[in-house]
Amino acid sequence: MRAPSPHLFARWLPGIGLFLSGMIIGSAVYMSMHQTSFSLLVERNSVLLDENENMRKEIQNLKKFRNSQSVVKKITVRYETVSAAPLDPAIQQELKKQVLAKLEPVYEGHSLSLFTSGEEEDRDSEIRKLQGVVSNQYTVKEHSFKVEATSVAVVQTELIVYIKAVASGAADMFRFR
């Protein structure tokens, strides 16, 4: 049996190589575009799920405290970005959710007079108590974050708490599992 001559394939070899390299580069570009759009979709989905959950809680609280005028009906946690190292929006959402879960049993349904009336010393002590409840270590995606309450605002029947968070340690950020 006779083997085909390698000179026949020599003409086609650069074309085949160019075609294969084009396939590889094209698939890499497609995968990067797909990954970017999927990441945006996941981020938007988490924001919408959080918003949906907040709306359900708000409706439930409004039904529960329908006849009460001077109680905390809604607690909102807002994140202030730290200019040095901004956190991922998914981590921010999770931190807000964990802080809200700590605040709801303590303040939801309680009188607004804790923050609005009485002596200034009483209001300051209540704000320090709130900061003590919020200020803690929180764990999100195997990373630890130190969260602090920076300010508090009361608008009608809503308690708004502003927080900021920083990673608790550089060694914790580079753990491998």
Coordinates of N, CA, C and O in Angstrom, one line a residue:
M1 N 0.8 -1.2 0.0 CA 0.0 0.0 0.0 C 0.9 1.2 0.0 O 1.9 1.3 0.7
R2 N 0.5 2.2 -0.8 CA 1.3 3.4 -0.9 C 0.8 4.5 0.0 O -0.4 4.8 0.0
A3 N 1.6 5.3 0.7 CA 1.3 6.4 1.5 C 1.2 7.7 0.7 O 1.9 7.8 -0.2
P4 N 0.2 8.5 1.0 CA 0.1 9.8 0.2 C 1.3 10.7 0.5 O 1.9 10.7 1.5
S5 N 1.6 11.4 -0.5 CA 2.7 12.3 -0.4 C 2.4 13.5 0.5 O 1.3 14.1 0.5
P6 N 3.4 13.9 1.4 CA 3.2 15.1 2.3 C 3.1 16.4 1.5 O 2.6 17.4 2.1
H7 N 3.5 16.4 0.3 CA 3.4 17.7 -0.5 C 2.0 18.1 -0.8 O 1.7 19.2 -1.0
L8 N 1.1 17.1 -0.8 CA -0.3 17.4 -1.1 C -0.9 18.2 0.1 O -1.8 19.0 -0.1
F9 N -0.5 17.8 1.3 CA -1.1 18.5 2.5 C -0.4 19.8 2.8 O -0.9 20.6 3.6
A10 N 0.8 20.0 2.3 CA 1.6 21.2 2.6 C 0.8 22.5 2.2 O 0.9 23.5 2.8
R11 N 0.1 22.4 1.1 CA -0.7 23.6 0.6 C -1.8 23.9 1.5 O -2.2 25.1 1.7
W12 N -2.4 22.9 2.1 CA -3.6 23.1 2.9 C -3.3 23.4 4.4 O -4.2 23.8 5.1
L13 N -2.1 23.1 4.9 CA -1.8 23.2 6.3 C -1.9 24.6 6.8 O -2.5 24.8 7.9
P14 N -1.4 25.7 6.2 CA -1.7 27.0 6.7 C -3.1 27.4 6.8 O -3.6 28.0 7.8
G15 N -3.9 27.0 5.9 CA -5.3 27.3 5.9 C -6.0 26.6 7.0 O -6.9 27.1 7.7
I16 N -5.7 25.3 7.2 CA -6.3 24.5 8.4 C -5.9 25.2 9.7 O -6.7 25.3 10.6
G17 N -4.6 25.6 9.8 CA -4.1 26.2 11.1 C -4.8 27.5 11.3 O -5.2 27.8 12.5
L18 N -5.0 28.3 10.3 CA -5.7 29.6 10.4 C -7.2 29.3 10.8 O -7.7 30.0 11.7
F19 N -7.8 28.4 10.2 CA -9.2 28.0 10.5 C -9.4 27.6 12.0 O -10.2 28.0 12.7
L20 N -8.5 26.7 12.5 CA -8.5 26.2 13.8 C -8.2 27.3 14.8 O -8.9 27.4 15.9
S21 N -7.3 28.2 14.6 CA -7.0 29.3 15.5 C -8.1 30.3 15.5 O -8.5 30.8 16.5
G22 N -8.8 30.5 14.4 CA -10.0 31.3 14.3 C -11.1 30.8 15.2 O -11.8 31.5 15.9
M23 N -11.3 29.4 15.1 CA -12.3 28.8 15.9 C -12.0 29.0 17.4 O -12.9 29.3 18.2
I24 N -10.8 28.8 17.8 CA -10.4 29.0 19.2 C -10.6 30.4 19.7 O -11.2 30.6 20.8
I25 N -10.1 31.3 18.9 CA -10.2 32.8 19.3 C -11.7 33.2 19.3 O -12.2 33.9 20.2
G26 N -12.5 32.7 18.4 CA -13.9 33.1 18.3 C -14.7 32.5 19.5 O -15.5 33.2 20.1
S27 N -14.3 31.3 19.9 CA -15.0 30.7 21.0 C -14.6 31.4 22.3 O -15.5 31.6 23.2
A28 N -13.4 31.8 22.4 CA -13.0 32.6 23.6 C -13.7 33.9 23.7 O -14.1 34.3 24.8
V29 N -13.8 34.6 22.6 CA -14.5 35.9 22.6 C -16.0 35.7 22.9 O -16.6 36.4 23.8
Y30 N -16.6 34.7 22.4 CA -18.0 34.4 22.6 C -18.2 34.0 24.1 O -19.2 34.5 24.7
M31 N -17.3 33.2 24.7 CA -17.5 32.9 26.1 C -17.3 34.1 27.0 O -18.0 34.2 28.0
S32 N -16.4 35.0 26.7 CA -16.2 36.1 27.6 C -17.4 37.0 27.5 O -17.9 37.6 28.5
M33 N -18.0 37.2 26.3 CA -19.3 38.0 26.2 C -20.4 37.3 26.9 O -21.2 38.0 27.6
H34 N -20.5 36.0 26.8 CA -21.6 35.3 27.5 C -21.4 35.4 29.0 O -22.4 35.6 29.8
Q35 N -20.2 35.2 29.5 CA -19.9 35.3 31.0 C -20.2 36.7 31.5 O -20.8 36.8 32.6
T36 N -19.9 37.7 30.8 CA -20.2 39.1 31.2 C -21.7 39.3 31.3 O -22.2 39.9 32.3
S37 N -22.4 38.9 30.3 CA -23.9 39.1 30.3 C -24.5 38.3 31.4 O -25.5 38.7 32.0
F38 N -24.0 37.1 31.6 CA -24.6 36.2 32.7 C -24.3 36.8 34.0 O -25.2 36.8 34.9
S39 N -23.1 37.4 34.2 CA -22.8 38.1 35.5 C -23.7 39.2 35.8 O -24.2 39.4 36.9
L40 N -24.0 40.0 34.7 CA -24.9 41.1 34.9 C -26.3 40.6 35.2 O -27.0 41.2 36.0
L41 N -26.7 39.5 34.6 CA -28.0 39.0 34.8 C -28.2 38.5 36.2 O -29.2 38.7 36.9
V42 N -27.1 37.8 36.8 CA -27.2 37.3 38.1 C -27.2 38.5 39.1 O -28.0 38.5 40.1
E43 N -26.5 39.5 38.9 CA -26.5 40.7 39.8 C -27.9 41.4 39.8 O -28.4 41.7 40.8
R44 N -28.4 41.5 38.6 CA -29.7 42.2 38.5 C -30.8 41.3 39.2 O -31.7 41.8 39.8
N45 N -30.7 40.0 39.0 CA -31.6 39.1 39.6 C -31.6 39.2 41.1 O -32.6 39.1 41.8
S46 N -30.4 39.2 41.7 CA -30.2 39.3 43.2 C -30.8 40.6 43.7 O -31.5 40.7 44.7
V47 N -30.6 41.7 42.9 CA -31.2 43.0 43.3 C -32.8 42.9 43.3 O -33.4 43.4 44.2
L48 N -33.3 42.3 42.2 CA -34.7 42.2 42.1 C -35.3 41.3 43.2 O -36.4 41.6 43.7
L49 N -34.7 40.2 43.5 CA -35.1 39.3 44.5 C -35.1 40.0 45.9 O -36.1 39.9 46.7
D50 N -34.1 40.8 46.2 CA -34.0 41.5 47.4 C -35.2 42.6 47.5 O -35.8 42.8 48.5
E51 N -35.4 43.3 46.3 CA -36.4 44.3 46.3 C -37.8 43.6 46.5 O -38.7 44.2 47.2
N52 N -38.0 42.5 45.9 CA -39.3 41.7 46.0 C -39.5 41.4 47.5 O -40.6 41.5 48.0
E53 N -38.5 40.8 48.1 CA -38.6 40.4 49.5 C -38.9 41.6 50.4 O -39.7 41.6 51.3
N54 N -38.2 42.8 50.1 CA -38.5 44.0 50.9 C -39.9 44.5 50.7 O -40.6 44.9 51.7
M55 N -40.4 44.4 49.5 CA -41.8 44.8 49.3 C -42.8 43.9 50.0 O -43.8 44.4 50.6
R56 N -42.6 42.6 50.0 CA -43.4 41.7 50.7 C -43.4 42.0 52.2 O -44.5 42.0 52.9
K57 N -42.2 42.2 52.8 CA -42.2 42.6 54.2 C -42.9 43.9 54.5 O -43.5 44.0 55.5
E58 N -42.7 44.9 53.6 CA -43.3 46.1 53.8 C -44.9 46.0 53.8 O -45.5 46.6 54.7
I59 N -45.4 45.2 52.9 CA -46.9 45.0 52.9 C -47.3 44.3 54.1 O -48.3 44.7 54.7
Q60 N -46.6 43.3 54.5 CA -46.9 42.6 55.8 C -46.9 43.5 57.0 O -47.8 43.5 57.8
N61 N -45.9 44.4 57.1 CA -45.8 45.3 58.2 C -46.9 46.3 58.2 O -47.4 46.7 59.2
L62 N -47.2 46.8 57.0 CA -48.3 47.8 56.9 C -49.6 47.2 57.3 O -50.4 47.9 57.9
K63 N -49.8 46.0 57.0 CA -51.1 45.3 57.4 C -51.1 45.1 58.9 O -52.1 45.3 59.6
K64 N -49.9 44.7 59.4 CA -49.8 44.4 60.9 C -50.0 45.7 61.7 O -50.7 45.7 62.7
F65 N -49.4 46.8 61.3 CA -49.4 48.0 62.1 C -50.3 49.1 61.5 O -50.0 50.3 61.5
R66 N -51.4 48.6 60.9 CA -52.3 49.5 60.2 C -52.8 50.6 61.1 O -52.9 51.8 60.7
N67 N -53.2 50.3 62.3 CA -53.8 51.3 63.2 C -52.8 52.0 64.1 O -53.2 52.9 64.8
S68 N -51.6 51.7 64.0 CA -50.6 52.3 64.9 C -49.9 53.4 64.1 O -49.5 53.2 63.0
Q69 N -49.9 54.6 64.7 CA -49.3 55.8 64.0 C -47.9 56.0 64.3 O -47.1 56.5 63.5
S70 N -47.5 55.8 65.6 CA -46.1 56.2 66.0 C -45.2 55.0 66.3 O -44.6 54.9 67.4
V71 N -45.2 54.0 65.4 CA -44.3 52.9 65.6 C -43.4 52.7 64.4 O -43.7 53.2 63.3
V72 N -42.3 52.0 64.6 CA -41.4 51.7 63.4 C -42.1 50.7 62.6 O -42.2 49.5 63.0
K73 N -42.5 51.1 61.4 CA -43.2 50.1 60.5 C -42.2 49.5 59.5 O -42.4 48.4 59.0
K74 N -41.2 50.3 59.2 CA -40.2 49.8 58.2 C -38.8 50.2 58.6 O -38.6 51.3 59.1
I75 N -37.9 49.2 58.4 CA -36.5 49.5 58.7 C -35.8 49.4 57.3 O -35.9 48.3 56.6
T76 N -35.0 50.4 57.0 CA -34.2 50.4 55.7 C -32.8 50.5 56.1 O -32.4 51.3 56.9
V77 N -32.0 49.6 55.5 CA -30.5 49.6 55.7 C -29.9 50.1 54.3 O -30.2 49.5 53.3
R78 N -29.1 51.1 54.4 CA -28.4 51.7 53.2 C -26.9 51.6 53.4 O -26.4 51.8 54.5
Y79 N -26.2 51.2 52.3 CA -24.8 51.0 52.4 C -24.1 52.3 51.9 O -24.4 52.8 50.8
E80 N -23.1 52.8 52.7 CA -22.2 53.9 52.2 C -21.0 53.3 51.7 O -20.3 52.5 52.4
T81 N -20.6 53.6 50.5 CA -19.3 53.1 49.9 C -18.1 53.7 50.6 O -18.0 54.9 50.8
V82 N -17.2 52.8 50.9 CA -15.9 53.2 51.4 C -15.0 53.5 50.1 O -14.8 52.6 49.3
S83 N -14.4 54.6 50.0 CA -13.7 55.0 48.8 C -12.5 54.1 48.5 O -12.0 53.9 47.4
A84 N -11.9 53.6 49.6 CA -10.6 52.8 49.4 C -10.9 51.5 48.7 O -10.1 51.2 47.7
A85 N -11.8 50.7 49.1 CA -12.1 49.4 48.5 C -13.6 49.2 48.4 O -14.1 48.6 49.4
P86 N -14.3 49.5 47.3 CA -15.7 49.3 47.2 C -16.0 47.8 47.2 O -15.2 47.0 46.5
L87 N -17.0 47.3 47.8 CA -17.4 45.9 47.8 C -18.3 45.6 46.6 O -18.9 46.4 46.0
D88 N -18.3 44.3 46.3 CA -19.2 43.8 45.3 C -20.6 44.0 45.6 O -21.0 43.9 46.8
P89 N -21.5 44.4 44.7 CA -22.9 44.7 45.0 C -23.6 43.5 45.6 O -24.5 43.6 46.5
A90 N -23.2 42.3 45.3 CA -23.8 41.1 45.9 C -23.5 41.0 47.3 O -24.3 40.6 48.2
I91 N -22.2 41.3 47.7 CA -21.8 41.3 49.1 C -22.5 42.4 49.9 O -23.0 42.2 51.0
Q92 N -22.7 43.6 49.2 CA -23.4 44.6 49.9 C -24.8 44.2 50.2 O -25.3 44.5 51.3
Q93 N -25.5 43.6 49.2 CA -26.9 43.2 49.5 C -27.0 42.2 50.6 O -27.9 42.2 51.4
E94 N -26.0 41.2 50.7 CA -26.0 40.2 51.7 C -25.8 40.8 53.1 O -26.4 40.5 54.1
L95 N -24.9 41.8 53.1 CA -24.6 42.5 54.4 C -25.8 43.3 54.9 O -26.2 43.2 56.1
K96 N -26.5 44.0 53.9 CA -27.7 44.7 54.3 C -28.8 43.7 54.8 O -29.4 44.1 55.8
K97 N -28.9 42.6 54.2 CA -29.9 41.6 54.6 C -29.6 41.1 56.0 O -30.5 40.9 56.9
Q98 N -28.3 40.8 56.3 CA -27.9 40.3 57.6 C -28.1 41.4 58.7 O -28.6 41.1 59.8
V99 N -27.8 42.6 58.4 CA -28.0 43.7 59.4 C -29.5 43.9 59.6 O -29.9 44.1 60.8
L100 N -30.3 43.9 58.6 CA -31.7 44.0 58.7 C -32.3 42.9 59.5 O -33.2 43.2 60.4
A101 N -31.8 41.7 59.4 CA -32.3 40.6 60.2 C -32.0 40.8 61.7 O -32.8 40.3 62.5
K102 N -30.9 41.5 62.0 CA -30.6 41.8 63.4 C -31.4 42.9 63.9 O -31.7 42.9 65.1
L103 N -31.8 43.9 63.1 CA -32.5 45.1 63.6 C -34.0 44.8 63.7 O -34.6 45.4 64.6
E104 N -34.6 44.0 62.9 CA -36.0 43.8 62.9 C -36.6 43.4 64.2 O -37.6 43.9 64.7
P105 N -36.0 42.3 64.9 CA -36.6 41.9 66.1 C -36.4 43.0 67.2 O -37.3 43.0 68.2
V106 N -35.5 43.8 67.1 CA -35.2 44.8 68.2 C -36.1 46.0 68.0 O -36.6 46.5 69.0
Y107 N -36.3 46.5 66.8 CA -36.9 47.8 66.6 C -38.3 47.8 65.9 O -39.0 48.8 66.0
E108 N -38.6 46.8 65.2 CA -39.8 46.8 64.4 C -41.0 46.7 65.3 O -41.1 45.8 66.1
G109 N -41.9 47.6 65.1 CA -43.1 47.6 65.9 C -43.0 48.4 67.3 O -43.9 48.5 68.0
H110 N -41.8 48.9 67.6 CA -41.6 49.6 68.8 C -41.8 51.1 68.5 O -41.8 51.6 67.4
S111 N -42.0 51.9 69.6 CA -42.4 53.3 69.4 C -41.3 54.1 68.8 O -40.1 53.9 69.1
L112 N -41.7 55.1 68.0 CA -40.7 56.0 67.4 C -40.2 57.0 68.5 O -39.2 57.7 68.2
S113 N -40.8 57.1 69.6 CA -40.4 58.1 70.6 C -39.0 57.8 71.1 O -38.4 58.6 71.7
L114 N -38.6 56.5 70.9 CA -37.2 56.2 71.3 C -36.2 57.1 70.6 O -35.2 57.5 71.2
F115 N -36.5 57.5 69.4 CA -35.6 58.3 68.6 C -36.0 59.8 68.5 O -35.2 60.6 68.1
T116 N -37.3 60.1 68.7 CA -37.8 61.4 68.4 C -38.1 62.3 69.6 O -38.0 63.5 69.5
S117 N -38.4 61.7 70.7 CA -38.8 62.5 71.8 C -38.0 62.2 73.1 O -37.2 61.2 73.0
G118 N -38.2 62.9 74.1 CA -37.4 62.6 75.3 C -36.2 63.5 75.4 O -35.9 64.3 74.5
E119 N -35.4 63.2 76.4 CA -34.1 64.0 76.5 C -33.1 63.6 75.5 O -33.1 62.4 75.0
E120 N -32.2 64.4 75.2 CA -31.1 64.2 74.3 C -30.3 63.0 74.7 O -29.8 62.2 73.9
E121 N -30.0 62.9 76.0 CA -29.2 61.8 76.5 C -29.9 60.4 76.2 O -29.2 59.4 75.9
D122 N -31.2 60.4 76.3 CA -31.9 59.1 76.1 C -31.9 58.8 74.6 O -31.7 57.6 74.2
R123 N -32.0 59.8 73.7 CA -31.9 59.5 72.3 C -30.5 59.1 71.9 O -30.3 58.1 71.1
D124 N -29.5 59.7 72.5 CA -28.1 59.3 72.2 C -27.8 57.9 72.7 O -27.1 57.1 72.0
S125 N -28.4 57.5 73.9 CA -28.1 56.2 74.4 C -28.8 55.2 73.5 O -28.3 54.1 73.2
E126 N -30.0 55.5 72.9 CA -30.7 54.6 72.0 C -29.9 54.4 70.7 O -29.8 53.3 70.2
I127 N -29.3 55.5 70.2 CA -28.5 55.4 69.0 C -27.3 54.6 69.2 O -26.9 53.8 68.4
R128 N -26.7 54.8 70.4 CA -25.5 53.9 70.7 C -25.9 52.5 70.8 O -25.1 51.6 70.4
K129 N -27.1 52.2 71.4 CA -27.6 50.8 71.5 C -27.8 50.3 70.1 O -27.4 49.1 69.8
L130 N -28.3 51.1 69.2 CA -28.5 50.6 67.8 C -27.2 50.4 67.1 O -27.0 49.4 66.4
Q131 N -26.2 51.2 67.3 CA -24.9 51.0 66.8 C -24.2 49.8 67.3 O -23.5 49.1 66.6
G132 N -24.5 49.5 68.6 CA -24.0 48.2 69.2 C -24.6 47.0 68.6 O -23.9 46.0 68.4
V133 N -25.9 47.1 68.3 CA -26.6 46.0 67.6 C -26.0 45.7 66.2 O -25.8 44.6 65.8
V134 N -25.8 46.8 65.5 CA -25.3 46.7 64.1 C -23.8 46.3 64.0 O -23.4 45.5 63.2
S135 N -23.0 47.0 64.8 CA -21.6 46.8 64.7 C -21.2 45.4 65.2 O -21.3 45.1 66.3
N136 N -20.7 44.7 64.2 CA -20.4 43.3 64.5 C -19.6 42.8 63.3 O -19.4 43.4 62.2
Q137 N -19.1 41.5 63.4 CA -18.5 40.8 62.3 C -19.5 40.0 61.6 O -20.3 39.3 62.2
Y138 N -19.6 40.1 60.3 CA -20.5 39.4 59.4 C -19.7 38.6 58.4 O -18.7 39.1 57.9
T139 N -20.2 37.4 58.1 CA -19.5 36.5 57.2 C -20.4 36.4 55.9 O -21.6 36.0 56.0
V140 N -19.8 36.7 54.8 CA -20.4 36.5 53.5 C -19.4 35.8 52.6 O -18.3 36.3 52.4
K141 N -19.9 34.7 52.0 CA -19.1 34.0 51.0 C -17.7 33.7 51.6 O -16.7 33.9 50.9
E142 N -17.7 33.2 52.8 CA -16.4 32.7 53.5 C -15.5 33.9 53.8 O -14.3 33.7 54.1
H143 N -15.9 35.1 53.7 CA -15.1 36.3 54.0 C -15.8 37.0 55.2 O -17.0 37.1 55.2
S144 N -14.9 37.6 56.0 CA -15.4 38.3 57.2 C -15.4 39.8 57.0 O -14.4 40.3 56.5
F145 N -16.4 40.5 57.4 CA -16.5 41.9 57.2 C -16.9 42.6 58.5 O -17.7 42.1 59.3
K146 N -16.2 43.7 58.8 CA -16.6 44.5 60.0 C -17.5 45.6 59.5 O -17.2 46.4 58.7
V147 N -18.7 45.6 60.1 CA -19.8 46.5 59.8 C -20.0 47.5 60.9 O -20.0 47.1 62.1
E148 N -20.1 48.8 60.5 CA -20.4 49.8 61.5 C -21.6 50.6 61.0 O -21.8 50.9 59.9
A149 N -22.4 51.1 62.0 CA -23.5 52.0 61.7 C -23.0 53.4 61.7 O -22.4 53.8 62.8
T150 N -23.1 54.1 60.6 CA -22.5 55.5 60.6 C -23.6 56.6 61.0 O -23.2 57.5 61.7
S151 N -24.8 56.4 60.6 CA -25.8 57.4 61.0 C -27.2 56.7 61.0 O -27.4 55.6 60.4
V152 N -28.1 57.4 61.6 CA -29.5 56.9 61.7 C -30.4 58.1 61.4 O -30.2 59.2 61.8
A153 N -31.5 57.8 60.7 CA -32.5 58.8 60.4 C -33.9 58.2 60.6 O -34.1 57.0 60.4
V154 N -34.8 59.0 61.0 CA -36.2 58.6 61.2 C -37.1 59.5 60.3 O -37.1 60.7 60.4
V155 N -37.8 58.9 59.3 CA -38.6 59.6 58.4 C -40.0 59.0 58.5 O -40.2 57.8 58.2
Q156 N -40.9 59.7 59.1 CA -42.3 59.3 59.4 C -42.3 58.0 60.2 O -42.0 58.1 61.4
T157 N -42.6 56.9 59.6 CA -42.6 55.6 60.4 C -41.5 54.7 59.9 O -41.6 53.5 60.1
E158 N -40.5 55.3 59.3 CA -39.4 54.5 58.7 C -38.1 54.8 59.5 O -37.7 55.9 59.6
L159 N -37.4 53.7 59.9 CA -36.1 53.9 60.5 C -35.0 53.6 59.4 O -35.0 52.4 58.9
I160 N -34.1 54.5 59.1 CA -33.1 54.3 58.1 C -31.8 54.3 58.8 O -31.4 55.2 59.5
V161 N -31.0 53.2 58.5 CA -29.7 53.0 59.1 C -28.7 53.0 58.0 O -28.8 52.2 57.1
Y162 N -27.7 53.8 58.1 CA -26.6 53.8 57.1 C -25.4 53.0 57.7 O -25.0 53.2 58.9
I163 N -24.9 52.1 56.9 CA -23.8 51.3 57.4 C -22.6 51.4 56.4 O -22.8 51.8 55.3
K164 N -21.4 51.1 56.9 CA -20.2 50.9 56.0 C -19.5 49.6 56.5 O -19.6 49.2 57.7
A165 N -18.9 49.0 55.6 CA -18.2 47.7 55.9 C -16.8 47.7 55.2 O -16.6 48.3 54.2
V166 N -15.9 47.0 56.0 CA -14.6 46.8 55.5 C -14.2 45.4 55.7 O -14.7 44.8 56.7
A167 N -13.4 44.8 54.9 CA -12.9 43.5 55.1 C -12.1 43.4 56.4 O -11.3 44.4 56.7
S168 N -12.3 42.4 57.2 CA -11.7 42.4 58.6 C -10.2 42.1 58.6 O -9.6 42.5 59.5
G169 N -9.7 41.5 57.6 CA -8.2 41.3 57.6 C -7.8 40.8 56.2 O -8.5 40.2 55.5
A170 N -6.5 41.2 55.9 CA -6.0 40.8 54.6 C -5.7 39.3 54.5 O -5.9 38.7 53.5
A171 N -5.4 38.8 55.7 CA -5.1 37.3 55.7 C -6.4 36.5 55.4 O -6.4 35.5 54.8
D172 N -7.5 37.1 55.8 CA -8.8 36.4 55.6 C -9.2 36.5 54.1 O -9.9 35.6 53.6
M173 N -8.8 37.5 53.4 CA -9.2 37.7 52.0 C -8.5 36.7 51.1 O -8.9 36.4 50.0
F174 N -7.4 36.1 51.6 CA -6.6 35.2 50.7 C -6.5 33.8 51.2 O -5.6 33.1 50.9
R175 N -7.6 33.4 51.8 CA -7.6 32.0 52.3 C -8.0 31.1 51.1 O -8.8 31.4 50.3
F176 N -7.3 30.0 51.0 CA -7.6 29.0 50.0 C -8.2 27.8 50.6 O -7.8 27.3 51.7
R177 N -9.2 27.2 50.0 CA -9.9 26.1 50.5 C -9.8 25.0 49.5 O -9.9 25.1 48.4

